[in-house]
PDB file of C-alpha atoms in Angstrom:
ATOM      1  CA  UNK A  98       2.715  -1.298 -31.013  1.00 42.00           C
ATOM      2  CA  UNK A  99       5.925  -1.743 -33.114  1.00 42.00           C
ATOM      3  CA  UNK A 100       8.600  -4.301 -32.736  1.00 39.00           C
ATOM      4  CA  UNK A 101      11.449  -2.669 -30.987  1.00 43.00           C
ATOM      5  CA  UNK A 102      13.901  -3.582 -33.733  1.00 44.00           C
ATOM      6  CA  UNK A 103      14.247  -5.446 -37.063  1.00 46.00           C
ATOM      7  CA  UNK A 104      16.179  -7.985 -35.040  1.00 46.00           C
ATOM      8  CA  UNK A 105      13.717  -8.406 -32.125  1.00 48.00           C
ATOM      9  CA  UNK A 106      10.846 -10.421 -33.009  1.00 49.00           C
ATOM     10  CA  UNK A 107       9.024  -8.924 -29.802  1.00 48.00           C
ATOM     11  CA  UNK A 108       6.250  -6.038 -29.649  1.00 51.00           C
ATOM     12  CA  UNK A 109       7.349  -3.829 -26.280  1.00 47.00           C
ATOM     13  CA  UNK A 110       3.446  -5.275 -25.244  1.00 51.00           C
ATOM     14  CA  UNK A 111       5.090  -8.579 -24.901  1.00 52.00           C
ATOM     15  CA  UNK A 112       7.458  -7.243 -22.192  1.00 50.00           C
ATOM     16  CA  UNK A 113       6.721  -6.821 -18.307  1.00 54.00           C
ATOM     17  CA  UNK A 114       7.875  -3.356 -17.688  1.00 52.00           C
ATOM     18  CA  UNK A 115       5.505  -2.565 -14.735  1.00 56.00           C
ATOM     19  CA  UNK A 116       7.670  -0.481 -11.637  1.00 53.00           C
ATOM     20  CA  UNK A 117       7.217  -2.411  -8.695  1.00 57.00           C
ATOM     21  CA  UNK A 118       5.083  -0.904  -5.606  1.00 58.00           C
ATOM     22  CA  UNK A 119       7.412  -0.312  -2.782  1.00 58.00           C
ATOM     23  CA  UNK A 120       6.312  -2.260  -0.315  1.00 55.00           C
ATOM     24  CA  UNK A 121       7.384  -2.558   3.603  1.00 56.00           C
ATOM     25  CA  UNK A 122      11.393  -3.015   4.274  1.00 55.00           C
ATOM     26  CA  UNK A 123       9.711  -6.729   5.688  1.00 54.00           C
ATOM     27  CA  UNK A 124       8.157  -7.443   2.739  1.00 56.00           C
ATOM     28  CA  UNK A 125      10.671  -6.549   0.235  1.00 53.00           C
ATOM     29  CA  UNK A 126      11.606  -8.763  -2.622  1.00 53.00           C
ATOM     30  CA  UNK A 127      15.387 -10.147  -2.849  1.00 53.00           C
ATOM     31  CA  UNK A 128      17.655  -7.409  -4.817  1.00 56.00           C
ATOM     32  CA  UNK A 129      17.115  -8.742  -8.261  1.00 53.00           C
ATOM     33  CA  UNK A 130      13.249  -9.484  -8.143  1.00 55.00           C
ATOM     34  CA  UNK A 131      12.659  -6.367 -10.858  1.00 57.00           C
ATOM     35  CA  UNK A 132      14.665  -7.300 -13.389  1.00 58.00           C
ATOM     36  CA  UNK A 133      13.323  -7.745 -16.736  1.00 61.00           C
ATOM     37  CA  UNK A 134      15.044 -10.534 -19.094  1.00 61.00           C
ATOM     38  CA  UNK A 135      15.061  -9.403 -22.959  1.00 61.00           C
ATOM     39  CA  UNK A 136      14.635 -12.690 -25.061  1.00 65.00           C
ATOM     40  CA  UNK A 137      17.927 -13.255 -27.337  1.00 65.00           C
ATOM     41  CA  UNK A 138      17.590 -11.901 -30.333  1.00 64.00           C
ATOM     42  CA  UNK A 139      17.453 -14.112 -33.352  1.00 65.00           C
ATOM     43  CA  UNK A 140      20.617 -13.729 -35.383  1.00 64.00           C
ATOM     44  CA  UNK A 141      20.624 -14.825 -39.300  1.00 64.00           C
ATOM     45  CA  UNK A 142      23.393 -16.329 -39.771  1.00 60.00           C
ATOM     46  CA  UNK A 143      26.031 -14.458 -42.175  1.00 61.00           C
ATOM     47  CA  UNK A 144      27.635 -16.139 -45.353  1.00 58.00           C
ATOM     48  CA  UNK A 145      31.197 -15.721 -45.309  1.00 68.00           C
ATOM     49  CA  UNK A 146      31.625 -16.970 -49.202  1.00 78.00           C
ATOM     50  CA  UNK A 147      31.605 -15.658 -52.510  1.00 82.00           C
ATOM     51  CA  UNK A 148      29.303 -17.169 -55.064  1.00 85.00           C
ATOM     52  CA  UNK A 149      31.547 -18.038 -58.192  1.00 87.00           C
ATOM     53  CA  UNK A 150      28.888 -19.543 -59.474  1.00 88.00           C
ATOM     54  CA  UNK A 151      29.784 -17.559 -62.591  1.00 88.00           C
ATOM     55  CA  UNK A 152      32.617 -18.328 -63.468  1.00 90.00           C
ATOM     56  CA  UNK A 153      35.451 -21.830 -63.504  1.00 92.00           C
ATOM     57  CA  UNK A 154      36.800 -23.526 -61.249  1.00 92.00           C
ATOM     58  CA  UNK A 155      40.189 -21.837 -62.238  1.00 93.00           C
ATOM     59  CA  UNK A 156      38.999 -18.357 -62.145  1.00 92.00           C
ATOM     60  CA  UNK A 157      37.690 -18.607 -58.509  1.00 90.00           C
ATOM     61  CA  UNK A 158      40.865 -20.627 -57.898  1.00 93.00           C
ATOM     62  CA  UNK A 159      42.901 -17.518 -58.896  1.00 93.00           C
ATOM     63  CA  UNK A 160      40.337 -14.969 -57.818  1.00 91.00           C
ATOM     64  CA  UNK A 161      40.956 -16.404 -54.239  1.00 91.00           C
ATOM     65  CA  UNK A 162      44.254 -16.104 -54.521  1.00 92.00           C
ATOM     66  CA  UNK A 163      44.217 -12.770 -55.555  1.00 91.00           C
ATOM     67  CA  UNK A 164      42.352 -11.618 -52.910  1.00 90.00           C
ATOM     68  CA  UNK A 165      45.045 -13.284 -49.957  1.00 90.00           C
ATOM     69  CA  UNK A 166      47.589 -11.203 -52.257  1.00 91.00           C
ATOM     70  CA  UNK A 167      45.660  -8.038 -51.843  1.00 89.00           C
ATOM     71  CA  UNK A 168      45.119  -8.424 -48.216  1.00 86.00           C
ATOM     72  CA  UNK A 169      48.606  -9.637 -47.215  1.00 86.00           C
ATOM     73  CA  UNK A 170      49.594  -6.446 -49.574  1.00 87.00           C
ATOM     74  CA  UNK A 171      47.340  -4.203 -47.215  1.00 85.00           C
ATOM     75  CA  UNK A 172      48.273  -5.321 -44.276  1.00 83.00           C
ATOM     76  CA  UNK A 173      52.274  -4.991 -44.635  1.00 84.00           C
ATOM     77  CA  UNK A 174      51.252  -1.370 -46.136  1.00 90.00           C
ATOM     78  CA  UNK A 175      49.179  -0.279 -43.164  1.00 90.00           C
ATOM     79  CA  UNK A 176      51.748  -1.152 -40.266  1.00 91.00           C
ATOM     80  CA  UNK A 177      54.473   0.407 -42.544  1.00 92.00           C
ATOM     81  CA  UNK A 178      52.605   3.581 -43.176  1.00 93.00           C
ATOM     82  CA  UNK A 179      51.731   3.538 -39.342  1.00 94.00           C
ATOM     83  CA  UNK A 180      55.407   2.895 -38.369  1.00 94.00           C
ATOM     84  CA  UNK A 181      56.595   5.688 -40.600  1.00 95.00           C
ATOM     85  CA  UNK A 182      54.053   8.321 -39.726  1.00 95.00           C
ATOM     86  CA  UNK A 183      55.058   7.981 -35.770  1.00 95.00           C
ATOM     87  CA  UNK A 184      58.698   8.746 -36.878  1.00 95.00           C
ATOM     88  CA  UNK A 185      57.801  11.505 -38.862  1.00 95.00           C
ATOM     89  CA  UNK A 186      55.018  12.938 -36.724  1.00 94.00           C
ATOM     90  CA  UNK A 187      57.914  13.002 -33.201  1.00 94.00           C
ATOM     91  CA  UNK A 188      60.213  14.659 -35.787  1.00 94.00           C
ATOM     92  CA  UNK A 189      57.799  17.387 -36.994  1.00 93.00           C
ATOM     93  CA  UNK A 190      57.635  18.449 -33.440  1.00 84.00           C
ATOM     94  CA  UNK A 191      54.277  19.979 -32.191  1.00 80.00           C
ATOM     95  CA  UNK A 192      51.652  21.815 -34.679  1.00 88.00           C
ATOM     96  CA  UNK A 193      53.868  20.478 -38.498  1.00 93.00           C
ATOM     97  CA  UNK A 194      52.304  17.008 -38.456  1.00 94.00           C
ATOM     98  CA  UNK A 195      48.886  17.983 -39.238  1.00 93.00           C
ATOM     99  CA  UNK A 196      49.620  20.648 -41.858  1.00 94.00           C
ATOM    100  CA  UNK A 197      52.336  18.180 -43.341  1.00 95.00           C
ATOM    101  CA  UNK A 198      49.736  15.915 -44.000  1.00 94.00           C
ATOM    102  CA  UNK A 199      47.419  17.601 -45.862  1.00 93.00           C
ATOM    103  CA  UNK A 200      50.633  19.223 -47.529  1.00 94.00           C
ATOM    104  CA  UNK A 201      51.397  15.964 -49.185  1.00 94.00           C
ATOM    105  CA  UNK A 202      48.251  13.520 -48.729  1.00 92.00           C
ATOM    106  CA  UNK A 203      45.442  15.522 -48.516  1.00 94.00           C
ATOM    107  CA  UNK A 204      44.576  13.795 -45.064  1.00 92.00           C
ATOM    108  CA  UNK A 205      43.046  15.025 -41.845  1.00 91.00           C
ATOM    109  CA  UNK A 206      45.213  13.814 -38.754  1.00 93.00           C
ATOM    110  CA  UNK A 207      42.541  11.226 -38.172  1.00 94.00           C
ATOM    111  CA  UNK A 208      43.612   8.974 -40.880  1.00 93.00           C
ATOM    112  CA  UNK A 209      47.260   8.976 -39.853  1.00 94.00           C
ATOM    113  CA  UNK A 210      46.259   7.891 -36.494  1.00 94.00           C
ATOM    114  CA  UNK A 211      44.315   5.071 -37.532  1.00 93.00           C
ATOM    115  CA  UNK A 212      47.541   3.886 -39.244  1.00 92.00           C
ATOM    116  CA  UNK A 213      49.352   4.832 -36.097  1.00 94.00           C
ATOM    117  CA  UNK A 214      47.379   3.101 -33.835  1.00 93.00           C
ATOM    118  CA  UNK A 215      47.158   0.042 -35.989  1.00 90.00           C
ATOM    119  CA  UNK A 216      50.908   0.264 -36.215  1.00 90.00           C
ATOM    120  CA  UNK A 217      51.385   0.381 -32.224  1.00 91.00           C
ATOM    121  CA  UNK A 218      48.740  -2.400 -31.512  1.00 88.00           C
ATOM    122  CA  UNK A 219      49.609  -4.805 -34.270  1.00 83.00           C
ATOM    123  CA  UNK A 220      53.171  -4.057 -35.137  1.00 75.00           C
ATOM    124  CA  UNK A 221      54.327  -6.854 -33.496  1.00 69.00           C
ATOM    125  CA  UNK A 222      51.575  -9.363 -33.896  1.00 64.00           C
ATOM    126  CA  UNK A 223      50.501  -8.229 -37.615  1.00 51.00           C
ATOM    127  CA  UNK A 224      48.461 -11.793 -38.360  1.00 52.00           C
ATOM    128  CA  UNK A 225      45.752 -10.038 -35.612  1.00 49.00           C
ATOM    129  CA  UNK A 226      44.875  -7.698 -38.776  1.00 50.00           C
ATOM    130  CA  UNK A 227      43.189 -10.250 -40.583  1.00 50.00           C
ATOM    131  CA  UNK A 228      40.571 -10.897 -38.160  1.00 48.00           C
ATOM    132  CA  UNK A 229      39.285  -6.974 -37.997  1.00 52.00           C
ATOM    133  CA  UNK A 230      36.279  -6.332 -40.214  1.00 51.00           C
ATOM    134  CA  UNK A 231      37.128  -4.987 -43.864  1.00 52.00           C
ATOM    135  CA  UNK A 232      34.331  -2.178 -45.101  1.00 49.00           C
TER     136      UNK A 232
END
């Protein structure tokens, strides 16, 4: 048989997935008698680093701080966008905000809300941003 997933080192032969015979109310089995415990899956750990290898000590130095530029830069723009579009979007009134959009960004409504949501749950704790995952 084949391993469940890439991550699971397992085959589903290794698992104990027989259904229980019911047997008499007398002879029952406490409540959590049939439950089947998956083994952890081994996690690789990830490498949170980029290889300069490449390149001086100076040029990573700068490339670093480059990159803490770029995402300080992001962040500021993606509350303020967010912050802007719920002004506009109460303003529009019902049925403009979409066709505004596209009007002058080309976006779907779905993109302005992910700036509008980021803007209402981080707008006043915008540090949080940093942890979410960047892709």
């Amino acid at each position: 048989m084949t391993n469940i997933s890439s991550s699971l080192p397992i085959e589903l032969t290794d698992l104990d997935l027989t259904v229980p015979v019911e047997q008499p109310a007398a002879q029952q089995p406490g409540p959590a008698s049939n439950v089947v415990a998956l083994p952890k899956a081994k996690m690789t750990p990830s490498i949170h680093a980029f290889d300069y290898s490449g390149v001086s000590k100076a040029v990573a130095k700068e490339a670093e701080a480059t990159a803490l530029r770029i995402r300080d830069r992001l962040r500021t723009h993606t509350l303020e966008t967010g912050r802007e579009l719920l002004i506009i979007k109460q303003k529009l009134g019902h049925g403009n905000f979409g066709k505004w959009l596209d009007f002058h960004f080309g976006w779907k409504e779905r993109t302005a809300q992910n700036y509008m949501n980021s803007a209402t749950a981080f707008g006043s704790t915008p540090r949080v941003i940093e942890v979410l995952k960047e892709g």
